[in-house]
Coordinates of C-alpha atoms in Angstrom, one line a residue:
M1 CA -9.5 28.4 10.5
K2 CA -6.9 26.0 9.1
F3 CA -8.0 24.2 5.9
K4 CA -8.4 20.5 6.4
F5 CA -7.9 18.3 3.3
P6 CA -11.1 16.2 2.6
T7 CA -11.1 12.4 3.1
A8 CA -10.7 10.0 0.2
F9 CA -14.5 9.3 0.3
T10 CA -15.3 13.0 -0.2
I11 CA -12.7 13.4 -3.0
L12 CA -14.1 10.4 -4.9
F13 CA -17.7 11.4 -4.4
C14 CA -16.9 15.0 -5.7
L15 CA -15.3 13.4 -8.8
I16 CA -18.5 11.4 -9.4
V17 CA -20.5 14.7 -9.2
V18 CA -18.0 16.4 -11.7
V19 CA -18.3 13.5 -14.1
A20 CA -22.1 13.5 -13.9
I21 CA -22.1 17.3 -14.7
L22 CA -19.9 16.6 -17.8
T23 CA -22.5 14.1 -19.1
W24 CA -24.8 17.1 -19.6
F25 CA -22.4 19.0 -21.8
V26 CA -20.0 16.5 -23.5
P27 CA -21.6 15.0 -26.6
A28 CA -22.6 11.3 -26.2
G29 CA -21.0 8.8 -28.6
E30 CA -19.9 5.2 -29.0
Y31 CA -17.6 3.0 -31.1
T32 CA -19.1 -0.1 -32.6
R33 CA -17.7 -3.1 -30.8
Q34 CA -17.0 -6.6 -32.0
M35 CA -16.0 -9.7 -30.2
S36 CA -12.2 -10.4 -30.2
E37 CA -11.4 -14.1 -30.0
A38 CA -7.9 -13.3 -28.8
L39 CA -9.2 -11.2 -25.9
G40 CA -12.4 -13.1 -25.3
Q41 CA -14.4 -9.8 -25.1
E42 CA -15.8 -7.0 -27.2
V43 CA -13.3 -4.3 -28.4
P44 CA -13.9 -0.9 -30.1
V45 CA -13.6 -0.9 -33.9
P46 CA -11.4 2.0 -35.2
G47 CA -13.3 4.4 -37.5
T48 CA -16.7 3.5 -36.2
Y49 CA -17.4 6.3 -33.7
H50 CA -20.9 7.7 -34.0
S51 CA -23.1 10.0 -32.0
V52 CA -25.8 8.5 -29.8
T53 CA -28.6 9.9 -27.7
Q54 CA -27.5 12.0 -24.8
N55 CA -27.9 10.3 -21.5
P56 CA -27.1 12.9 -18.8
Q57 CA -26.7 11.6 -15.3
G58 CA -28.7 13.2 -12.5
W59 CA -28.6 13.4 -8.7
W60 CA -30.1 9.9 -8.3
D61 CA -27.4 8.5 -10.6
V62 CA -24.8 10.2 -8.5
L63 CA -26.2 8.6 -5.3
L64 CA -26.5 5.2 -7.1
A65 CA -22.9 5.3 -8.5
P66 CA -21.1 4.1 -5.4
I67 CA -23.5 1.2 -5.1
A68 CA -23.3 0.5 -8.8
G69 CA -19.5 0.6 -8.4
F70 CA -19.8 -2.8 -6.7
Y71 CA -22.3 -4.5 -9.0
D72 CA -24.6 -3.6 -11.9
P73 CA -28.1 -3.2 -10.4
E74 CA -29.7 -4.1 -13.7
T75 CA -27.8 -7.3 -14.5
G76 CA -26.4 -8.2 -11.1
M77 CA -23.0 -8.6 -12.6
A78 CA -20.0 -7.9 -10.3
R79 CA -18.0 -4.7 -10.9
A80 CA -15.9 -4.3 -7.8
I81 CA -17.7 -6.3 -5.2
D82 CA -15.4 -9.3 -5.8
V83 CA -12.4 -7.1 -5.1
A84 CA -14.0 -5.6 -2.0
L85 CA -14.8 -9.1 -0.7
F86 CA -11.3 -10.2 -1.4
V87 CA -10.0 -7.3 0.7
L88 CA -12.2 -8.3 3.6
I89 CA -11.1 -11.9 3.5
I90 CA -7.5 -10.9 3.2
G91 CA -8.0 -8.8 6.4
G92 CA -9.4 -11.8 8.2
F93 CA -6.5 -14.1 7.0
L94 CA -3.9 -11.5 8.0
A95 CA -5.5 -11.1 11.5
V96 CA -5.4 -14.9 12.1
I97 CA -1.7 -15.2 11.0
T98 CA -0.9 -12.2 13.1
R99 CA -2.7 -13.7 16.1
T100 CA -0.2 -16.6 16.1
G101 CA 2.7 -14.2 16.4
A102 CA 4.4 -15.7 13.3
I103 CA 4.6 -12.4 11.5
D104 CA 5.9 -10.4 14.4
A105 CA 8.4 -13.1 15.2
G106 CA 9.6 -13.1 11.6
I107 CA 9.9 -9.3 11.8
G108 CA 12.1 -9.7 14.8
G109 CA 14.4 -12.2 12.9
L110 CA 14.6 -9.8 10.0
M111 CA 15.4 -6.8 12.2
N112 CA 18.1 -8.7 14.0
A113 CA 19.7 -9.9 10.8
L114 CA 19.8 -6.3 9.5
K115 CA 20.6 -4.6 12.8
G116 CA 22.2 -1.2 12.1
K117 CA 21.5 -1.7 8.4
E118 CA 17.7 -1.5 8.4
V119 CA 17.7 0.8 5.4
W120 CA 18.4 -2.2 3.2
L121 CA 14.9 -3.4 4.0
I122 CA 13.7 -0.9 1.5
P123 CA 15.5 -2.1 -1.7
I124 CA 14.8 -5.8 -0.7
L125 CA 11.1 -5.2 -0.2
M126 CA 10.6 -2.8 -3.1
T127 CA 12.3 -5.2 -5.5
A128 CA 10.1 -8.1 -4.3
F129 CA 7.0 -6.0 -4.8
A130 CA 8.2 -4.8 -8.2
L131 CA 8.6 -8.4 -9.3
G132 CA 5.0 -9.0 -8.5
G133 CA 4.0 -5.9 -10.4
T134 CA 6.0 -6.6 -13.5
S135 CA 4.9 -10.2 -13.7
Y136 CA 1.2 -10.0 -13.1
G137 CA 0.3 -6.4 -12.2
M138 CA 0.2 -6.9 -8.4
A139 CA -2.3 -4.4 -7.1
E140 CA -5.3 -5.4 -4.9
E141 CA -3.2 -8.3 -3.6
S142 CA -0.7 -5.8 -2.1
L143 CA -3.3 -4.5 0.4
A144 CA -2.5 -7.5 2.6
F145 CA 1.1 -6.4 3.1
Y146 CA 0.5 -2.9 4.6
A147 CA -0.3 -4.2 8.1
I148 CA 3.0 -6.2 7.9
V149 CA 5.4 -3.7 6.4
I150 CA 4.3 -0.6 8.2
P151 CA 5.2 -2.0 11.7
V152 CA 8.6 -3.1 10.3
M153 CA 9.3 0.4 9.2
L154 CA 8.2 2.0 12.4
R155 CA 10.4 -0.4 14.4
A156 CA 13.3 0.5 12.2
G157 CA 12.9 4.2 13.1
Y158 CA 11.1 5.3 9.9
D159 CA 7.4 6.3 9.6
T160 CA 4.2 4.9 8.1
L161 CA 4.7 6.9 4.9
T162 CA 7.9 4.9 4.3
G163 CA 5.9 1.6 4.6
V164 CA 3.2 2.8 2.3
A165 CA 5.8 4.0 -0.3
V166 CA 7.7 0.7 -0.2
I167 CA 4.6 -1.2 -1.2
L168 CA 2.7 1.3 -3.4
L169 CA 5.8 2.4 -5.3
G170 CA 7.3 -1.1 -5.5
C171 CA 4.2 -2.6 -7.0
G172 CA 3.4 0.5 -9.1
I173 CA 6.8 0.8 -10.6
G174 CA 6.8 -2.9 -11.4
T175 CA 3.5 -2.6 -13.1
L176 CA 4.7 0.5 -15.0
G177 CA 7.5 -1.6 -16.3
S178 CA 5.5 -4.7 -16.9
T179 CA 7.3 -7.5 -18.8
F180 CA 4.9 -10.4 -19.1
N181 CA 2.0 -9.0 -17.1
A182 CA -1.1 -10.9 -18.5
F183 CA -3.4 -8.1 -17.4
A184 CA -1.5 -5.3 -19.1
T185 CA 1.2 -6.2 -21.6
V186 CA -0.3 -9.4 -22.9
I187 CA -3.8 -8.0 -23.3
A188 CA -2.6 -4.8 -24.9
S189 CA -0.2 -6.6 -27.2
N190 CA -3.0 -8.9 -28.4
A191 CA -5.3 -5.9 -29.0
A192 CA -2.5 -4.2 -30.9
G193 CA -1.8 -7.3 -33.0
V194 CA 1.8 -7.9 -31.9
P195 CA 3.5 -10.6 -29.8
F196 CA 3.9 -9.5 -26.1
T197 CA 7.6 -10.2 -26.3
D198 CA 8.1 -7.3 -28.8
G199 CA 9.4 -4.3 -27.0
L200 CA 10.6 -6.4 -24.0
V201 CA 14.0 -4.8 -23.9
L202 CA 12.7 -1.2 -23.6
R203 CA 10.3 -2.3 -20.9
V204 CA 13.1 -3.8 -18.9
V205 CA 15.1 -0.6 -19.2
I206 CA 12.1 1.4 -18.0
L207 CA 11.6 -1.0 -15.1
V208 CA 15.2 -1.0 -13.9
L209 CA 15.7 2.8 -14.2
S210 CA 12.4 3.6 -12.6
L211 CA 12.8 1.1 -9.8
L212 CA 16.3 2.3 -9.0
S213 CA 15.1 5.9 -8.9
G214 CA 12.2 4.9 -6.6
I215 CA 14.5 2.9 -4.2
L216 CA 17.0 5.7 -3.9
Y217 CA 14.2 8.2 -3.4
V218 CA 12.5 6.2 -0.6
M219 CA 15.8 5.4 1.1
R220 CA 16.8 9.0 1.1
Y221 CA 13.5 10.0 2.7
A222 CA 13.6 7.2 5.2
Q223 CA 17.1 8.0 6.4
R224 CA 16.2 11.7 6.8
V225 CA 13.2 10.7 9.0
K226 CA 15.4 8.4 11.1
N227 CA 17.9 11.1 11.6
D228 CA 15.3 13.7 12.5
P229 CA 11.7 12.4 13.0
S230 CA 10.4 15.9 12.7
K231 CA 11.3 15.8 9.0
S232 CA 8.6 13.1 8.5
I233 CA 5.6 14.3 6.4
V234 CA 3.4 12.6 8.9
A235 CA 5.4 13.7 12.0
D236 CA 2.3 15.0 13.8
Q237 CA 0.7 11.5 13.6
R238 CA 3.8 9.6 14.9
E239 CA 2.4 8.8 18.4
D240 CA -1.0 7.8 17.0
N241 CA 0.7 5.6 14.5
I242 CA 2.9 3.9 17.1
Q243 CA -0.2 3.3 19.2
R244 CA -2.1 1.9 16.3
F245 CA 0.6 -0.3 14.7
L246 CA 3.0 -1.2 17.5
K247 CA 1.4 -1.1 20.9
S248 CA -0.8 -3.6 22.7
E249 CA -4.1 -3.0 24.3
D250 CA -2.5 -1.9 27.6
G251 CA -0.7 0.9 25.9
K252 CA 2.7 -0.6 26.2
T253 CA 5.0 -1.2 23.2
S254 CA 4.5 -4.8 22.4
A255 CA 7.6 -7.1 22.6
L256 CA 8.3 -9.2 19.6
P257 CA 7.4 -12.9 20.3
E258 CA 10.0 -15.7 20.2
F259 CA 10.7 -17.2 16.7
T260 CA 9.7 -20.8 17.5
T261 CA 9.6 -23.8 15.1
M262 CA 5.8 -23.6 14.9
R263 CA 5.9 -19.9 14.1
A264 CA 8.5 -20.6 11.4
I265 CA 6.2 -23.2 9.9
L266 CA 3.2 -20.8 10.0
L267 CA 5.3 -18.0 8.5
S268 CA 6.4 -20.4 5.7
L269 CA 2.7 -21.2 5.2
F270 CA 2.0 -17.5 4.9
G271 CA 4.7 -17.1 2.2
L272 CA 3.4 -20.2 0.4
T273 CA -0.1 -18.7 0.2
F274 CA 1.2 -15.9 -2.0
V275 CA 3.3 -18.3 -4.1
I276 CA 0.1 -20.4 -4.7
M277 CA -1.7 -17.2 -5.5
L278 CA 0.9 -16.2 -8.1
W279 CA 0.8 -19.7 -9.6
G280 CA -3.0 -19.5 -9.8
V281 CA -3.2 -16.0 -11.3
I282 CA -0.4 -16.6 -13.9
S283 CA -1.0 -20.2 -15.0
Q284 CA -4.6 -21.1 -13.9
G285 CA -6.5 -17.9 -14.7
W286 CA -7.5 -17.3 -11.1
W287 CA -9.1 -14.0 -10.1
M288 CA -10.8 -12.6 -7.1
A289 CA -13.1 -15.5 -6.3
E290 CA -10.4 -18.1 -6.4
M291 CA -7.9 -15.9 -4.5
S292 CA -10.5 -15.2 -1.8
A293 CA -11.1 -18.9 -1.4
L294 CA -7.4 -19.5 -1.1
F295 CA -7.0 -17.0 1.7
L296 CA -10.0 -18.3 3.5
G297 CA -8.7 -21.8 3.3
M298 CA -5.2 -20.8 4.4
A299 CA -6.7 -18.9 7.4
I300 CA -8.5 -22.1 8.5
L301 CA -5.3 -24.1 7.9
T302 CA -3.2 -21.6 9.9
W303 CA -5.6 -22.0 12.9
L304 CA -5.6 -25.8 12.7
L305 CA -1.8 -26.0 12.5
G306 CA -1.4 -23.5 15.3
K307 CA -3.3 -25.8 17.7
F308 CA -0.3 -28.2 17.8
S309 CA 1.8 -25.6 19.8
P310 CA 0.8 -23.8 23.0
E311 CA 2.2 -20.4 21.9
T312 CA 0.1 -20.3 18.8
R313 CA -3.1 -22.2 19.9
F314 CA -6.5 -20.5 20.3
D315 CA -10.0 -21.9 20.3
E316 CA -12.7 -21.8 17.6
G317 CA -14.5 -18.8 19.0
T318 CA -11.3 -16.8 19.1
F319 CA -10.5 -17.8 15.6
V320 CA -13.9 -16.6 14.2
E321 CA -13.7 -13.4 16.3
T322 CA -10.2 -12.7 15.1
F323 CA -11.1 -13.3 11.4
V324 CA -14.2 -11.0 11.6
N325 CA -12.3 -8.3 13.4
G326 CA -9.6 -8.5 10.7
A327 CA -12.2 -8.1 8.0
R328 CA -13.7 -5.2 9.9
D329 CA -10.4 -3.4 10.0
L330 CA -10.4 -3.2 6.1
L331 CA -14.1 -2.4 5.7
G332 CA -13.2 1.3 4.9
V333 CA -10.8 0.1 2.2
A334 CA -13.5 -2.2 0.7
L335 CA -16.0 0.7 0.6
I336 CA -13.5 3.0 -1.1
I337 CA -13.1 0.5 -3.9
G338 CA -16.8 0.7 -4.8
V339 CA -16.8 4.5 -4.6
A340 CA -13.8 4.8 -6.9
R341 CA -15.4 2.4 -9.5
G342 CA -18.5 4.5 -9.4
I343 CA -16.8 7.3 -11.4
V344 CA -16.3 5.0 -14.4
V345 CA -19.9 3.8 -14.0
V346 CA -21.2 7.4 -14.4
M347 CA -18.9 8.0 -17.4
D348 CA -20.0 4.8 -19.2
A349 CA -23.7 5.4 -18.4
G350 CA -23.4 9.0 -19.7
K351 CA -21.9 7.8 -23.0
I352 CA -18.9 10.1 -22.7
T353 CA -16.0 7.7 -22.4
D354 CA -15.8 6.9 -26.1
T355 CA -16.4 10.6 -26.9
I356 CA -13.3 11.6 -25.0
L357 CA -11.3 8.9 -26.7
H358 CA -12.5 9.9 -30.1
S359 CA -11.6 13.6 -29.5
L360 CA -8.1 12.6 -28.5
E361 CA -7.7 10.4 -31.6
G362 CA -7.5 13.5 -33.8
L363 CA -4.3 14.7 -32.2
F364 CA -2.1 12.3 -34.0
S365 CA -2.3 13.3 -37.6
G366 CA 1.0 14.7 -39.1
L367 CA 3.2 14.1 -36.1
G368 CA 6.8 13.0 -36.2
Q369 CA 8.0 9.8 -34.6
V370 CA 9.2 11.2 -31.3
M371 CA 6.2 13.6 -31.0
F372 CA 3.8 10.8 -31.9
I373 CA 4.9 8.4 -29.2
N374 CA 5.0 11.1 -26.6
T375 CA 1.6 12.3 -27.6
I376 CA 0.4 8.7 -27.2
L377 CA 1.9 8.8 -23.8
V378 CA 0.0 11.9 -22.8
V379 CA -3.3 10.6 -24.2
E380 CA -2.9 7.3 -22.3
T381 CA -2.1 9.3 -19.2
I382 CA -5.3 11.2 -19.5
L383 CA -7.3 8.1 -20.2
S384 CA -5.7 6.4 -17.2
F385 CA -7.4 8.8 -14.9
L386 CA -10.7 7.9 -16.4
V387 CA -10.1 4.2 -16.8
P388 CA -7.6 3.1 -14.0
S389 CA -7.9 -0.6 -14.8
S390 CA -4.9 -1.7 -16.9
S391 CA -6.9 -4.4 -18.7
G392 CA -9.9 -2.1 -19.3
L393 CA -7.7 0.6 -20.7
A394 CA -5.9 -1.8 -23.0
V395 CA -9.2 -3.1 -24.4
L396 CA -10.5 0.4 -24.9
S397 CA -7.5 2.2 -26.4
M398 CA -5.2 -0.3 -28.1
P399 CA -7.5 -1.3 -31.0
I400 CA -7.8 2.4 -31.9
L401 CA -4.5 3.9 -31.1
A402 CA -2.1 1.1 -32.0
P403 CA -2.9 1.1 -35.8
L404 CA -2.0 4.8 -35.9
A405 CA 1.6 3.8 -35.3
D406 CA 1.7 2.3 -38.8
F407 CA 1.2 5.7 -40.3
A408 CA 3.8 7.4 -38.0
G409 CA 6.6 5.0 -38.8
V410 CA 6.6 3.7 -35.2
T411 CA 6.2 0.0 -34.2
R412 CA 3.0 -1.0 -32.5
D413 CA 4.8 -2.5 -29.5
L414 CA 6.1 0.9 -28.7
V415 CA 2.5 2.1 -28.4
V416 CA 1.9 -0.8 -26.0
T417 CA 4.9 0.3 -23.9
A418 CA 3.6 3.9 -23.8
Y419 CA 0.2 2.7 -22.7
Q420 CA 1.4 0.6 -19.8
S421 CA 4.0 3.2 -18.7
A422 CA 1.3 5.9 -18.7
N423 CA -1.2 3.7 -16.8
G424 CA 1.4 2.6 -14.3
W425 CA 2.6 6.2 -13.7
V426 CA -0.9 7.5 -13.2
N427 CA -1.7 4.7 -10.8
L428 CA 1.1 5.8 -8.5
F429 CA -1.2 8.6 -7.3
N430 CA -4.5 8.3 -9.1
P431 CA -7.4 9.2 -6.7
T432 CA -9.8 7.1 -8.8
F433 CA -7.6 4.0 -8.3
A434 CA -8.9 2.0 -5.3
V435 CA -5.5 0.5 -4.6
V436 CA -3.9 3.9 -4.0
M437 CA -6.7 5.2 -1.8
G438 CA -7.0 1.9 0.0
G439 CA -3.3 1.7 0.7
L440 CA -3.2 5.3 2.0
A441 CA -6.3 4.6 4.2
I442 CA -4.6 1.5 5.8
G443 CA -1.4 3.5 6.4
Q444 CA -3.3 6.6 7.8
V445 CA -1.6 8.8 5.1
S446 CA -3.9 11.5 3.7
Y447 CA -3.9 12.0 -0.1
D448 CA -2.5 15.5 0.1
R449 CA 0.5 14.3 2.1
W450 CA 1.1 11.5 -0.4
L451 CA 1.2 14.0 -3.2
K452 CA 3.6 16.2 -1.3
F453 CA 5.9 13.2 -0.9
V454 CA 5.7 11.6 -4.3
W455 CA 5.5 14.4 -6.8
P456 CA 9.3 14.8 -7.3
L457 CA 9.7 11.1 -8.0
L458 CA 6.8 11.3 -10.5
V459 CA 8.7 13.9 -12.4
I460 CA 11.8 11.8 -12.4
I461 CA 10.0 8.7 -13.6
A462 CA 8.1 10.7 -16.3
I463 CA 11.4 12.0 -17.7
I464 CA 12.8 8.4 -17.7
V465 CA 9.8 7.1 -19.6
M466 CA 9.7 9.9 -22.1
A467 CA 13.5 9.5 -22.8
V468 CA 13.3 5.8 -23.3
L469 CA 10.2 6.0 -25.5
S470 CA 11.8 8.7 -27.6
F471 CA 15.0 6.6 -28.0
G472 CA 12.8 3.6 -29.1
A473 CA 10.9 5.8 -31.6
L474 CA 14.1 6.7 -33.3
G475 CA 14.9 3.0 -33.7
G476 CA 17.2 2.8 -30.7
V477 CA 16.0 -0.7 -29.8

């Protein structure tokens, strides 16, 4: 019998079980925490680690973890339910804009403009997504684009994996090379006690080299698939994917609608929605609630504007049905987010998160500059599997690891760069990162196939990061 790789839900639930078992054997401990005025939250105090009473997690805690991943049952505070709700509303918004034909019409215009040169879609889109990643850590927001980009790639002769790679690698590499990302670079720099502009040159170098490598890698794969579809890693799913992403209900390949003035207006409104979202996140401190409200409002505005033209008009009942069906399409993605967050919930409840961090802290004594910064990179890589949130990892690790740079003759900003590079690299494939599992679920790409596709690029990017950090540790920049 041929082995079938388990689903994302099974993988994540098994990881919850493994972490729960560890809470029975790993000594429990905590750092004393104090409120940081700069960060507006409590941070660990270096040198204050102490043992606490063991709190092993049992079978009931394992079953409760996916639920607790959404919200804290004791306090009612949100953990990931706001992200899950955001995903559902984005699904509804996307379904409404798709119903008007504006996106498909825009796709047709883009395809016609690049006819015979469709491969250039890849660097254009990956660069755009990377800009979102480097500026504000674009992650959950990217889930809205899969249903748009994947049909583009299929029509261009590529496969769904190409579409997933364009978004996931574009955003991920951008985040890996964050420049003024408030949720990674700024928070980590504040926690490390340095201006976030320190180390900017090195981060730009990492961003440019990694993005260039990613673009060339995806273009090479896409061209190979176009020349010979059997070379696709998801070749056996090709007909199902075409049926799912390109064909109408009668089973025929749907023709792209005409790009009318109203559809151009609605497509502009679609783009404006994300511009407003960027403005809100970067300058107004918006997060999931505000972004969800924005997409809900824009869905309603799209429907109202569409009523002024016969080709985009539909009634109130159809609008509600379309929105609900769009949300339903991303329900699996929303559930995965909670399950993934449940892993961290079990670790925190079992009091082993700080113990793991404390154990790794002892690795740094007596190391040279190059060895020190690369050891920091390895430690942050390990921690990123346990704490995929960039802001969460910054608050947890920077107050403890950044001061160690003073004794190693390395600037603290280099530790910040190592942290964000490690976190960004891991989140290109981390099974505990909801954005990875959610994006793969939308694109119908199994996790094992994603690993098969991406591992050579991961090695290339790791070499780039290590080389740049080593150069920086020797005083290169």
